[in-house]
Short mmCIF file of C-alpha atoms in Angstrom, two decimals:
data_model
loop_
_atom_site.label_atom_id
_atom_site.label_comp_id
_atom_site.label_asym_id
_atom_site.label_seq_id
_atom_site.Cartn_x
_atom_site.Cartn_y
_atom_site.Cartn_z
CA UNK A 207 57.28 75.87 -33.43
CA UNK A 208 60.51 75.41 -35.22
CA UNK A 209 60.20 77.34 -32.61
CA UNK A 210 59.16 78.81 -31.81
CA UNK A 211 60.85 79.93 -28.00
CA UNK A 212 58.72 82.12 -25.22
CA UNK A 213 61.38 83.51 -22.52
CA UNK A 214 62.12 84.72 -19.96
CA UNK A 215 61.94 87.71 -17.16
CA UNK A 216 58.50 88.05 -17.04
CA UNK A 217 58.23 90.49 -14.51
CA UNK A 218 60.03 92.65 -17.26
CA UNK A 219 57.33 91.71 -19.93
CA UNK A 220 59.27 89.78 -21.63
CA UNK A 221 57.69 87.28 -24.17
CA UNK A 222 57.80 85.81 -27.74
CA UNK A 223 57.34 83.12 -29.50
CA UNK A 224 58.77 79.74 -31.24
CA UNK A 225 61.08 78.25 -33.06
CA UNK A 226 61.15 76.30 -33.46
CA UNK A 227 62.16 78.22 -34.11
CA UNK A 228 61.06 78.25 -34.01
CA UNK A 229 58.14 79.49 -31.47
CA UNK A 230 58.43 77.22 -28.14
CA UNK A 231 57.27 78.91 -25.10
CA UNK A 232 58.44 77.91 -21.33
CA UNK A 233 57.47 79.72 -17.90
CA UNK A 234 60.06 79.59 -16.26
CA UNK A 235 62.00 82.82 -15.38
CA UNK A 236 65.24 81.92 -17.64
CA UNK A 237 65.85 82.48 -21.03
CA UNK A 238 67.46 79.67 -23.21
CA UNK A 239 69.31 80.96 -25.93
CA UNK A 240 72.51 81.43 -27.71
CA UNK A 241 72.15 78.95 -29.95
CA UNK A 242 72.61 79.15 -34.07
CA UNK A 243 68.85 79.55 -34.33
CA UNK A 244 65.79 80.66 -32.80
CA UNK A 245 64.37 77.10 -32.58
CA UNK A 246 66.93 75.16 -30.51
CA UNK A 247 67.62 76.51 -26.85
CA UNK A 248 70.65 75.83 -24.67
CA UNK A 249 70.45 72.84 -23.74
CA UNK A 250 69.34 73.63 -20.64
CA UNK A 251 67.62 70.22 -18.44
CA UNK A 252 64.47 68.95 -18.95
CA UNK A 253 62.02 67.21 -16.75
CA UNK A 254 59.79 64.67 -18.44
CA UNK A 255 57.39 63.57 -16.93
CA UNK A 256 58.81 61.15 -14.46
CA UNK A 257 60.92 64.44 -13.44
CA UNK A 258 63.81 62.30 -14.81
CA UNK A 259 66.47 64.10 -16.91
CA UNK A 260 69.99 63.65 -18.40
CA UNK A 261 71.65 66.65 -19.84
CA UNK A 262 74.81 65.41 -22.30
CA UNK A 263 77.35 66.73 -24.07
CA UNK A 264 75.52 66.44 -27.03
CA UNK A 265 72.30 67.47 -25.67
CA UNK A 266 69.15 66.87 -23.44
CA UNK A 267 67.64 63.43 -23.04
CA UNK A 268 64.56 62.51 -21.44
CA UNK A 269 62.88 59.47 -20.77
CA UNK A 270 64.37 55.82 -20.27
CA UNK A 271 63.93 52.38 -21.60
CA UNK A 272 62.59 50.09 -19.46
CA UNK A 273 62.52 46.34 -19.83
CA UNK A 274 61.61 44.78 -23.04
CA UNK A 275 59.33 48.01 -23.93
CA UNK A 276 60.02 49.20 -27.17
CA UNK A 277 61.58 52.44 -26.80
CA UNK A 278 61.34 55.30 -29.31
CA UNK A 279 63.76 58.31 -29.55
CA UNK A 280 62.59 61.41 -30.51
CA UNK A 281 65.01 64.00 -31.82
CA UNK A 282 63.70 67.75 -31.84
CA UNK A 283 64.82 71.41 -30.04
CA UNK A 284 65.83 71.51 -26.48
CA UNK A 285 62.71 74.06 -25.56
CA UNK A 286 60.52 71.61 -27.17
CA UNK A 287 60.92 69.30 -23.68
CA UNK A 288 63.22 72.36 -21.26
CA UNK A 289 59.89 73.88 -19.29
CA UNK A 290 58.16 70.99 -17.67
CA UNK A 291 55.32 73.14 -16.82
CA UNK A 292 54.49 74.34 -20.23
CA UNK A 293 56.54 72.57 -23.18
CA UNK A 294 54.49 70.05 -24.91
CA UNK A 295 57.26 67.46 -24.69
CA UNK A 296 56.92 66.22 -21.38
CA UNK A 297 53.30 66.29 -21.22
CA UNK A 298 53.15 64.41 -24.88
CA UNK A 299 55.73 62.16 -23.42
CA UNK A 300 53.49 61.11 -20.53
CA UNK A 301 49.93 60.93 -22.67
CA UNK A 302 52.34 58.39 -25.62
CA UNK A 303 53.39 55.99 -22.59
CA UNK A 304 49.93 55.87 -21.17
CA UNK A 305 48.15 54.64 -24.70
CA UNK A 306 51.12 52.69 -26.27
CA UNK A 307 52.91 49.67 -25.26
CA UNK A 308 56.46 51.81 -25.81
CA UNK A 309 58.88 54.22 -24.15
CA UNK A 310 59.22 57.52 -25.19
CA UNK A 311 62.81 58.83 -25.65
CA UNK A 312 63.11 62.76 -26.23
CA UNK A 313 66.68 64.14 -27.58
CA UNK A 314 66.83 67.76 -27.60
CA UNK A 315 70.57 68.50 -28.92
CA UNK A 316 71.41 72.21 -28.66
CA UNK A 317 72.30 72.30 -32.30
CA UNK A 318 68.55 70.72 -33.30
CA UNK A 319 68.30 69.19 -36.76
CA UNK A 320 72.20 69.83 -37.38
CA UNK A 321 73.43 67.59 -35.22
CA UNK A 322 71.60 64.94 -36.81
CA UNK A 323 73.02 65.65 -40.43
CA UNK A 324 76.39 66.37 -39.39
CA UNK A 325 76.28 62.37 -37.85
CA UNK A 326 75.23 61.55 -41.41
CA UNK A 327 77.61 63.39 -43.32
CA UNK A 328 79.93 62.04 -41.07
CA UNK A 329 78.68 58.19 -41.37
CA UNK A 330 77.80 58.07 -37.81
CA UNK A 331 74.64 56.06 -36.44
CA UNK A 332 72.20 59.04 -35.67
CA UNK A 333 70.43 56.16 -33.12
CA UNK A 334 66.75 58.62 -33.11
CA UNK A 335 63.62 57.43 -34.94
CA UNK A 336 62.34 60.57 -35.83
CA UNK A 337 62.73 64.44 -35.50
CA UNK A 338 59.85 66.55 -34.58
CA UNK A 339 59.83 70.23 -35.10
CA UNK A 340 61.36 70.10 -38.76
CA UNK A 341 61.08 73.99 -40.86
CA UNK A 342 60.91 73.91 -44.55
CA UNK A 343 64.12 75.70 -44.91
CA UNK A 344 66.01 72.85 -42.79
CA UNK A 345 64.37 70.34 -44.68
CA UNK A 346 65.56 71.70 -47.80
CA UNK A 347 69.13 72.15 -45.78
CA UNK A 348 69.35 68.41 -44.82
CA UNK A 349 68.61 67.43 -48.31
CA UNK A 350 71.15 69.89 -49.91
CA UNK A 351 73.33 68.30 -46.87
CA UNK A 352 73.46 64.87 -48.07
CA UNK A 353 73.07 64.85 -51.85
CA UNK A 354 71.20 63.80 -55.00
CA UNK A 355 69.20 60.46 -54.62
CA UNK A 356 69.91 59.94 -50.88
CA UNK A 357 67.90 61.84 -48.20
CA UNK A 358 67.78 62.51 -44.13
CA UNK A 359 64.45 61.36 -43.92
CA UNK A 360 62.12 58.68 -44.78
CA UNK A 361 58.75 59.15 -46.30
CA UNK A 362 55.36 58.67 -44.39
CA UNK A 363 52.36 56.53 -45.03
CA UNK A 364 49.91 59.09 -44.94
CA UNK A 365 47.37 56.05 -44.92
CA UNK A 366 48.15 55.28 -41.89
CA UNK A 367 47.55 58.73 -40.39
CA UNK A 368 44.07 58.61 -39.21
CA UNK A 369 43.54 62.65 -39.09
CA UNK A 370 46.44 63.93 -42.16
CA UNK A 371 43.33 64.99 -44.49
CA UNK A 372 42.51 67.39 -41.85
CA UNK A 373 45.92 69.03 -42.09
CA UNK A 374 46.00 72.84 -43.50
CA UNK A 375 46.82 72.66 -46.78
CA UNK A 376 48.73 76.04 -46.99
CA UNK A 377 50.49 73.85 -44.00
CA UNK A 378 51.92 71.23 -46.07
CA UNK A 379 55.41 71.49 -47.49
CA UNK A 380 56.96 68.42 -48.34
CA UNK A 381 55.95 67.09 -51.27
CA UNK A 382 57.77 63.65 -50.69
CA UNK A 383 55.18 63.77 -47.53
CA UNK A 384 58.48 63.05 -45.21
CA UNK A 385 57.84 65.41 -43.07
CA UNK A 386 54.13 66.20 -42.00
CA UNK A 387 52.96 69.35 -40.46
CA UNK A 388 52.54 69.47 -36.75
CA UNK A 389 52.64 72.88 -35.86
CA UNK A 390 52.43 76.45 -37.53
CA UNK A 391 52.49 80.16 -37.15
CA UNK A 392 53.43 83.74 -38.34
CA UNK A 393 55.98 85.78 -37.93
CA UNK A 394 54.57 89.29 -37.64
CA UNK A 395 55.48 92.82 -36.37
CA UNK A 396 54.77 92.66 -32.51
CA UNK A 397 54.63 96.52 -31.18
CA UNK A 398 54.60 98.72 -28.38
CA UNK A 399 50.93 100.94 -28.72
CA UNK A 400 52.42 103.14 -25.95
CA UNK A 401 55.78 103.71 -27.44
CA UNK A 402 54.46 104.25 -31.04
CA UNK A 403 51.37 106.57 -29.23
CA UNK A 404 54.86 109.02 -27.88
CA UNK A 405 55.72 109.57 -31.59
CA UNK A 406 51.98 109.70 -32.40
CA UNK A 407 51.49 107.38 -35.43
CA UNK A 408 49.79 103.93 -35.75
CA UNK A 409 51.26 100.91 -36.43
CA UNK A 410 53.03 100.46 -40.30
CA UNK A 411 50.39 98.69 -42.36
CA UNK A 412 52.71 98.00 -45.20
CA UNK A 413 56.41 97.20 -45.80
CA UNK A 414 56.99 101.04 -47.42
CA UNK A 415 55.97 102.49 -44.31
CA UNK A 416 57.81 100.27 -41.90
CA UNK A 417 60.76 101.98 -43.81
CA UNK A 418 59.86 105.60 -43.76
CA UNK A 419 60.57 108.01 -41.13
CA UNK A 420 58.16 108.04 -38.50
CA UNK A 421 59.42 104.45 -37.66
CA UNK A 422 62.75 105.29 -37.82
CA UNK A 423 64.78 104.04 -35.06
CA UNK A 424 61.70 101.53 -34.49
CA UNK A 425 62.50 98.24 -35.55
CA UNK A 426 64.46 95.50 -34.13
CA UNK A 427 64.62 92.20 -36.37
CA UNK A 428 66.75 88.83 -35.17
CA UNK A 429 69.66 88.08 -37.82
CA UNK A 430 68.60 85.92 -40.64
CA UNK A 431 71.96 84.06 -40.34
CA UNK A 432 71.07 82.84 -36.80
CA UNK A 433 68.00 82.78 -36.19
CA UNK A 434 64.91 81.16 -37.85
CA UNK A 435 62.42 83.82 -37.27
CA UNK A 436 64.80 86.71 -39.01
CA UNK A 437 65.23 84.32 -41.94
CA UNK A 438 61.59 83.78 -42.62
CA UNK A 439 61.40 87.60 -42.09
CA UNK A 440 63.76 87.88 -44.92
CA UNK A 441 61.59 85.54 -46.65
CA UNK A 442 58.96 87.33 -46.66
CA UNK A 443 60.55 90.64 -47.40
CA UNK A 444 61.44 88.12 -50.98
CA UNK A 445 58.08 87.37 -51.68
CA UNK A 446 57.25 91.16 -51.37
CA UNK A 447 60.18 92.78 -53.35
CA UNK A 448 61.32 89.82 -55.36
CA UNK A 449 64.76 88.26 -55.64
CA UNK A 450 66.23 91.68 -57.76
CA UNK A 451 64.49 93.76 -54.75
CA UNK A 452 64.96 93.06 -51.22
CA UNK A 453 68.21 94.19 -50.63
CA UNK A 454 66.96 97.54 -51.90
CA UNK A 455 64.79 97.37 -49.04
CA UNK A 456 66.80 95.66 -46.19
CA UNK A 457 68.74 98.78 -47.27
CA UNK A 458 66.11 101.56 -46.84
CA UNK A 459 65.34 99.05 -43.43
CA UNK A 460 68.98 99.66 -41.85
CA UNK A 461 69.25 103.46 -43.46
CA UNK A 462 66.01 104.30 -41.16
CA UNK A 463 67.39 102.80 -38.38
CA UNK A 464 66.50 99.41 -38.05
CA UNK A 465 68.69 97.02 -35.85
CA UNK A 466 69.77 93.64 -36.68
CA UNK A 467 70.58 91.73 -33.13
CA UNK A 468 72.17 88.39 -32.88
CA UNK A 469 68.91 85.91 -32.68
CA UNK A 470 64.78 86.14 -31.94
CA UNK A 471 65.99 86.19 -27.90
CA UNK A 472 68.46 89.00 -28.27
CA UNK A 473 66.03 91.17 -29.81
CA UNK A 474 62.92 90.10 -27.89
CA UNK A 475 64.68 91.38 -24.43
CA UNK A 476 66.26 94.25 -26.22
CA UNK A 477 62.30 95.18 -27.26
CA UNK A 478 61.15 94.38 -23.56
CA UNK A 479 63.57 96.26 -22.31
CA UNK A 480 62.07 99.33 -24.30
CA UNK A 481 65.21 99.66 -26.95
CA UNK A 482 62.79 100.15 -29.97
CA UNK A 483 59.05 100.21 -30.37
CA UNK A 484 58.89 97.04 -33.10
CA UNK A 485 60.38 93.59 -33.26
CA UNK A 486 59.98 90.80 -35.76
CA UNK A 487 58.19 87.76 -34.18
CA UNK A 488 55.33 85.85 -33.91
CA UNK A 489 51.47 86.59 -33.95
CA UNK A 490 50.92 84.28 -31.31
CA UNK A 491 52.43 86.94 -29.07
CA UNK A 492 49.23 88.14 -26.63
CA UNK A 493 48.86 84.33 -25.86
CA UNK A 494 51.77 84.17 -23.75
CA UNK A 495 51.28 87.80 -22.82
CA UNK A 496 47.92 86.94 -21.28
CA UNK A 497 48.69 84.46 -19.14
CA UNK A 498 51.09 86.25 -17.46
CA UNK A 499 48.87 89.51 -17.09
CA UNK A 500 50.92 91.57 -19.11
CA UNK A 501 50.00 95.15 -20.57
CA UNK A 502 48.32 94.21 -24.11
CA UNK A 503 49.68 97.44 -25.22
CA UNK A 504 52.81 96.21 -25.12
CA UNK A 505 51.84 92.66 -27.26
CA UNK A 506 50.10 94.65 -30.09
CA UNK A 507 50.69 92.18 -33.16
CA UNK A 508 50.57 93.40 -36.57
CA UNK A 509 50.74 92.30 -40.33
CA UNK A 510 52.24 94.04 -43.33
CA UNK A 511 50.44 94.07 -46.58
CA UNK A 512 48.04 92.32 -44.49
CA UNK A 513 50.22 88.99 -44.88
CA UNK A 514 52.02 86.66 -42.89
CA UNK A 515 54.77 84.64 -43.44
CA UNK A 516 54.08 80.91 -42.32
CA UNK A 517 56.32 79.51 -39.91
CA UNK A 518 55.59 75.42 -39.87
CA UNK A 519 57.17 72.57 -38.47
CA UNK A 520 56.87 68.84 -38.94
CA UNK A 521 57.53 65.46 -37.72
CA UNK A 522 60.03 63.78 -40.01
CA UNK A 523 61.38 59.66 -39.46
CA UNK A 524 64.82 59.24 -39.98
CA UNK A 525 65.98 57.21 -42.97
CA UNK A 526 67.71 53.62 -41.62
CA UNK A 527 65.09 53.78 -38.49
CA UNK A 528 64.18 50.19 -37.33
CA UNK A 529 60.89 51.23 -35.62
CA UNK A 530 59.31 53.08 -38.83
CA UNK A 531 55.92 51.64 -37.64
CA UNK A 532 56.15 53.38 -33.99
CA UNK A 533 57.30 56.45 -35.63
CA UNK A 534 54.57 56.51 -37.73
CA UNK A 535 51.67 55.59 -34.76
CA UNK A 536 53.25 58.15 -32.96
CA UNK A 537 53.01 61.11 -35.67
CA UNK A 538 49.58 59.71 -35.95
CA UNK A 539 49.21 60.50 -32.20
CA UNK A 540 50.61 63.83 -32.53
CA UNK A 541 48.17 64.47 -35.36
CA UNK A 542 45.01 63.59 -33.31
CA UNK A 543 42.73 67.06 -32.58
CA UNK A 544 42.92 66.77 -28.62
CA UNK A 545 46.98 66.31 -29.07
CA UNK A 546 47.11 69.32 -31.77
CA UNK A 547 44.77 71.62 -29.74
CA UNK A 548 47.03 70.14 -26.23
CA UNK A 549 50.23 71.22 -28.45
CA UNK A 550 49.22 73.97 -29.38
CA UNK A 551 48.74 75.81 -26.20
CA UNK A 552 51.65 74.49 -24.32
CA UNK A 553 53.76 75.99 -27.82
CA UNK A 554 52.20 78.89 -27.99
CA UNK A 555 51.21 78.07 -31.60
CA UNK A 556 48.73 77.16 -33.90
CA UNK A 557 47.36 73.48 -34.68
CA UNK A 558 48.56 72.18 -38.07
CA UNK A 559 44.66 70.67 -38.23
CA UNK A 560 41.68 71.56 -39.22
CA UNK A 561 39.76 69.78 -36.11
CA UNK A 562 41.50 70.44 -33.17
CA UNK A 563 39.20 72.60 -30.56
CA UNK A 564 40.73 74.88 -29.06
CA UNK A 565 39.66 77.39 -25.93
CA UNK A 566 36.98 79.49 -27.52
CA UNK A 567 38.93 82.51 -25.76
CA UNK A 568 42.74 81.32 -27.30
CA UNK A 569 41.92 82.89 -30.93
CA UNK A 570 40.78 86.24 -29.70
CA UNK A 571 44.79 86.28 -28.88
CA UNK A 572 45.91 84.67 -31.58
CA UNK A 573 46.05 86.26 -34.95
CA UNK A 574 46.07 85.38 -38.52
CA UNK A 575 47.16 87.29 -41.69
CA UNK A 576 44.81 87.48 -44.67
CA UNK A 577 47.18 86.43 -46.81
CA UNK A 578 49.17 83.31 -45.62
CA UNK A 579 52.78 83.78 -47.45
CA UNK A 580 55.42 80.86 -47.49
CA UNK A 581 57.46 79.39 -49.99
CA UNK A 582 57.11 75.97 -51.02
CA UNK A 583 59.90 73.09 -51.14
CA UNK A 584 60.62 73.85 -54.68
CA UNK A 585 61.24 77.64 -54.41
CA UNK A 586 63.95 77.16 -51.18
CA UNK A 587 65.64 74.28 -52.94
CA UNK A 588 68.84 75.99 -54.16
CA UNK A 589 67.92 79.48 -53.23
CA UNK A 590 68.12 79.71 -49.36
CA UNK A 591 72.27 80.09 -49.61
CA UNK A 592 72.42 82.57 -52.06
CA UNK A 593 69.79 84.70 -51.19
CA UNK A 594 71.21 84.89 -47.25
CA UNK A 595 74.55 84.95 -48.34
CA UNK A 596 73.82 88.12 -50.91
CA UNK A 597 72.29 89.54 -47.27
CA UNK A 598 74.89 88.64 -45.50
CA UNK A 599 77.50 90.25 -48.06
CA UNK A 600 75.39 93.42 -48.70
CA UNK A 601 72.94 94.15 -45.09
CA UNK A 602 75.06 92.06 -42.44
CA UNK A 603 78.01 93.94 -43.30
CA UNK A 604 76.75 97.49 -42.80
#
């Protein structure tokens, strides 16, 4: 949970989801941000779960070879392993080594996916097996990355995944089955009941009236150029107006008031910290919220046009990768129900099975739009530049 990232200051009430970018929650009382997305955090140390850690230049690595063990490296986002309490990487780490004859190798670098297909474009070894915590849109942006007929990634042999038909369907978004859903969630509105009860409406139900004047001044939403969760945002503001009418709206958005803040960090504390009643995150929200005994009030998720926009990440192997059969036991590992419902709590996130059992008392806080909205492989393929860079030209600049 391409993210998916929970911060920071908790006596403040600060929370959030993801990644992801991303959607990737720690408990610690620092934030990790800064980054070009939501999904990748700073870089900051891990602990794994040896409570060994080496923090490069390039990024965080956990976990050592030892002996003749086979050792597999595992690129993904830096808050994917950075909270050793809480982040599902050290913990997964630990669980892999205990069942498998094989060393488990995370690399978190603070540029995520990137930093992996710059190395290609460049014709450097990339040296990981696989990345975990791979969006749709980056897929489609490592493809577009390296050209026609050559690709990033490597496909997967489903048949060897002993739990992939229990994957979500709407989950699924590689239809080269490269990368295979591990994770999801949705970005919602997240809102303050107490700060919209002062101006004495509800929460907006629908896109229209998160633009009209009661809300004005009410929204905060993380730029779509740096962060993962404002792009999907913008996504979904596509599948609602259309390609000839989202700007429209992004425009009646920033005429009533709305702010646009560097990244899903920047304008989670800015919403903790009581600068607007709204922000743009995830619907996981009152999960983190409860466990640090916030005020609900303040965590109140909600839906527009009672849909959701899907935010999904998957486990990808590396083309050229001369362990492709440990990559693919260990996706099969991550795919088993304990390990989804395990990763799912620890990210603050949603399973990407059908089977995983989870706390009977985790979905009362976790919420789910009737209308699941994402676009497929096909529909990002050539259209995620222009339609950001049309934002950027006509919204960013205002």
């Amino acid at each position: 949970m391409n993210r998916r990232r929970f911060l920071t200051t908790v006596g403040a009430g600060a929370a959030g989801l993801v990644a992801g970018c991303s959607a990737e929650p720690t408990d610690d009382a620092t934030a990790t941000e800064g980054d070009s997305t939501d999904t990748p955090g700073s870089g900051s140390t891990a602990t794994d779960g040896d409570g060994t850690a080496t923090e490069t230049a390039d990024g965080t690595v956990t976990g050592t070879a030892s002996g003749g063990t086979p050792l597999l490296r595992v690129g993904t986002y830096p808050s994917f392993v950075d909270a050793p309490s809480s982040s599902p990487g050290p913990w997964l780490k630990e669980r892999f080594e205990s069942e498998y004859d094989a060393d488990l190798q995370w690399f978190a670098p603070e540029s995520s996916m990137d930093y992996f297909l710059q190395r290609r474009q460049q014709g450097v070894s990339i040296d990981t097996d696989l990345f975990l915590g791979l969006t749709p849109e980056n897929l489609v942006k490592a493809d577009r990355g390296v050209g026609e007929g050559d690709s990033l990634f490597t496909s997967v042999d489903t048949g060897a995944l002993s739990n992939a038909d229990a994957v979500v369907d709407d989950y699924r978004f590689d239809p080269q089955e490269r990368a295979i859903p591990v994770g999801a969630s949705y970005i919602s509105l997240v809102y303050n009941q107490n700060a919209l009860d002062e101006r004495g409406v509800d929460a907006p139900e629908t896109f229209d009236e998160l633009a009209s004047d009661p809300y004005e001044n009410g929204l905060l939403v993380p730029n779509p150029q740096n962060s993962e969760t404002g792009l999907e945002f913008m996504f979904w503001t596509i599948d609602q107006f259309g390609e000839d009418g989202y700007l429209d709206y992004w425009s009646e958005l920033m005429d009533n008031g709305t702010r646009v803040l560097q990244d899903w960090g920047t304008a989670y504390d800015a919403y903790s910290n009581d600068e607007a009643p709204m922000v743009v995150s995830y619907s996981t929200d009152q999960v983190y919220a409860d466990r640090y005994d916030q005020d609900m009030a303040r965590h109140q998720v909600g839906f527009l046009n009672d849909s959701g926009y899907a935010y999904l990440e998957g486990a990808a192997p590396f083309t050229g990768t001369d362990r492709m059969g440990l990559a693919t036991e260990f996706i099969d590992f991550v795919l088993r129900p304990e390990i989804q419902a395990e990763i799912a709590q620890r990210n603050v996130a949603l399973p990407a099975v059908d089977n995983a059992e989870l706390p009977s008392d985790y979905y009362d806080l976790v919420y789910e739009p009737e209308e699941i909205v994402s676009f497929g492989y096909d529909e990002l393929m050539g259209n995620v530049e222009p339609w950001l860079s049309d934002w950027s030209r006509q919204i960013a600049t205002q």
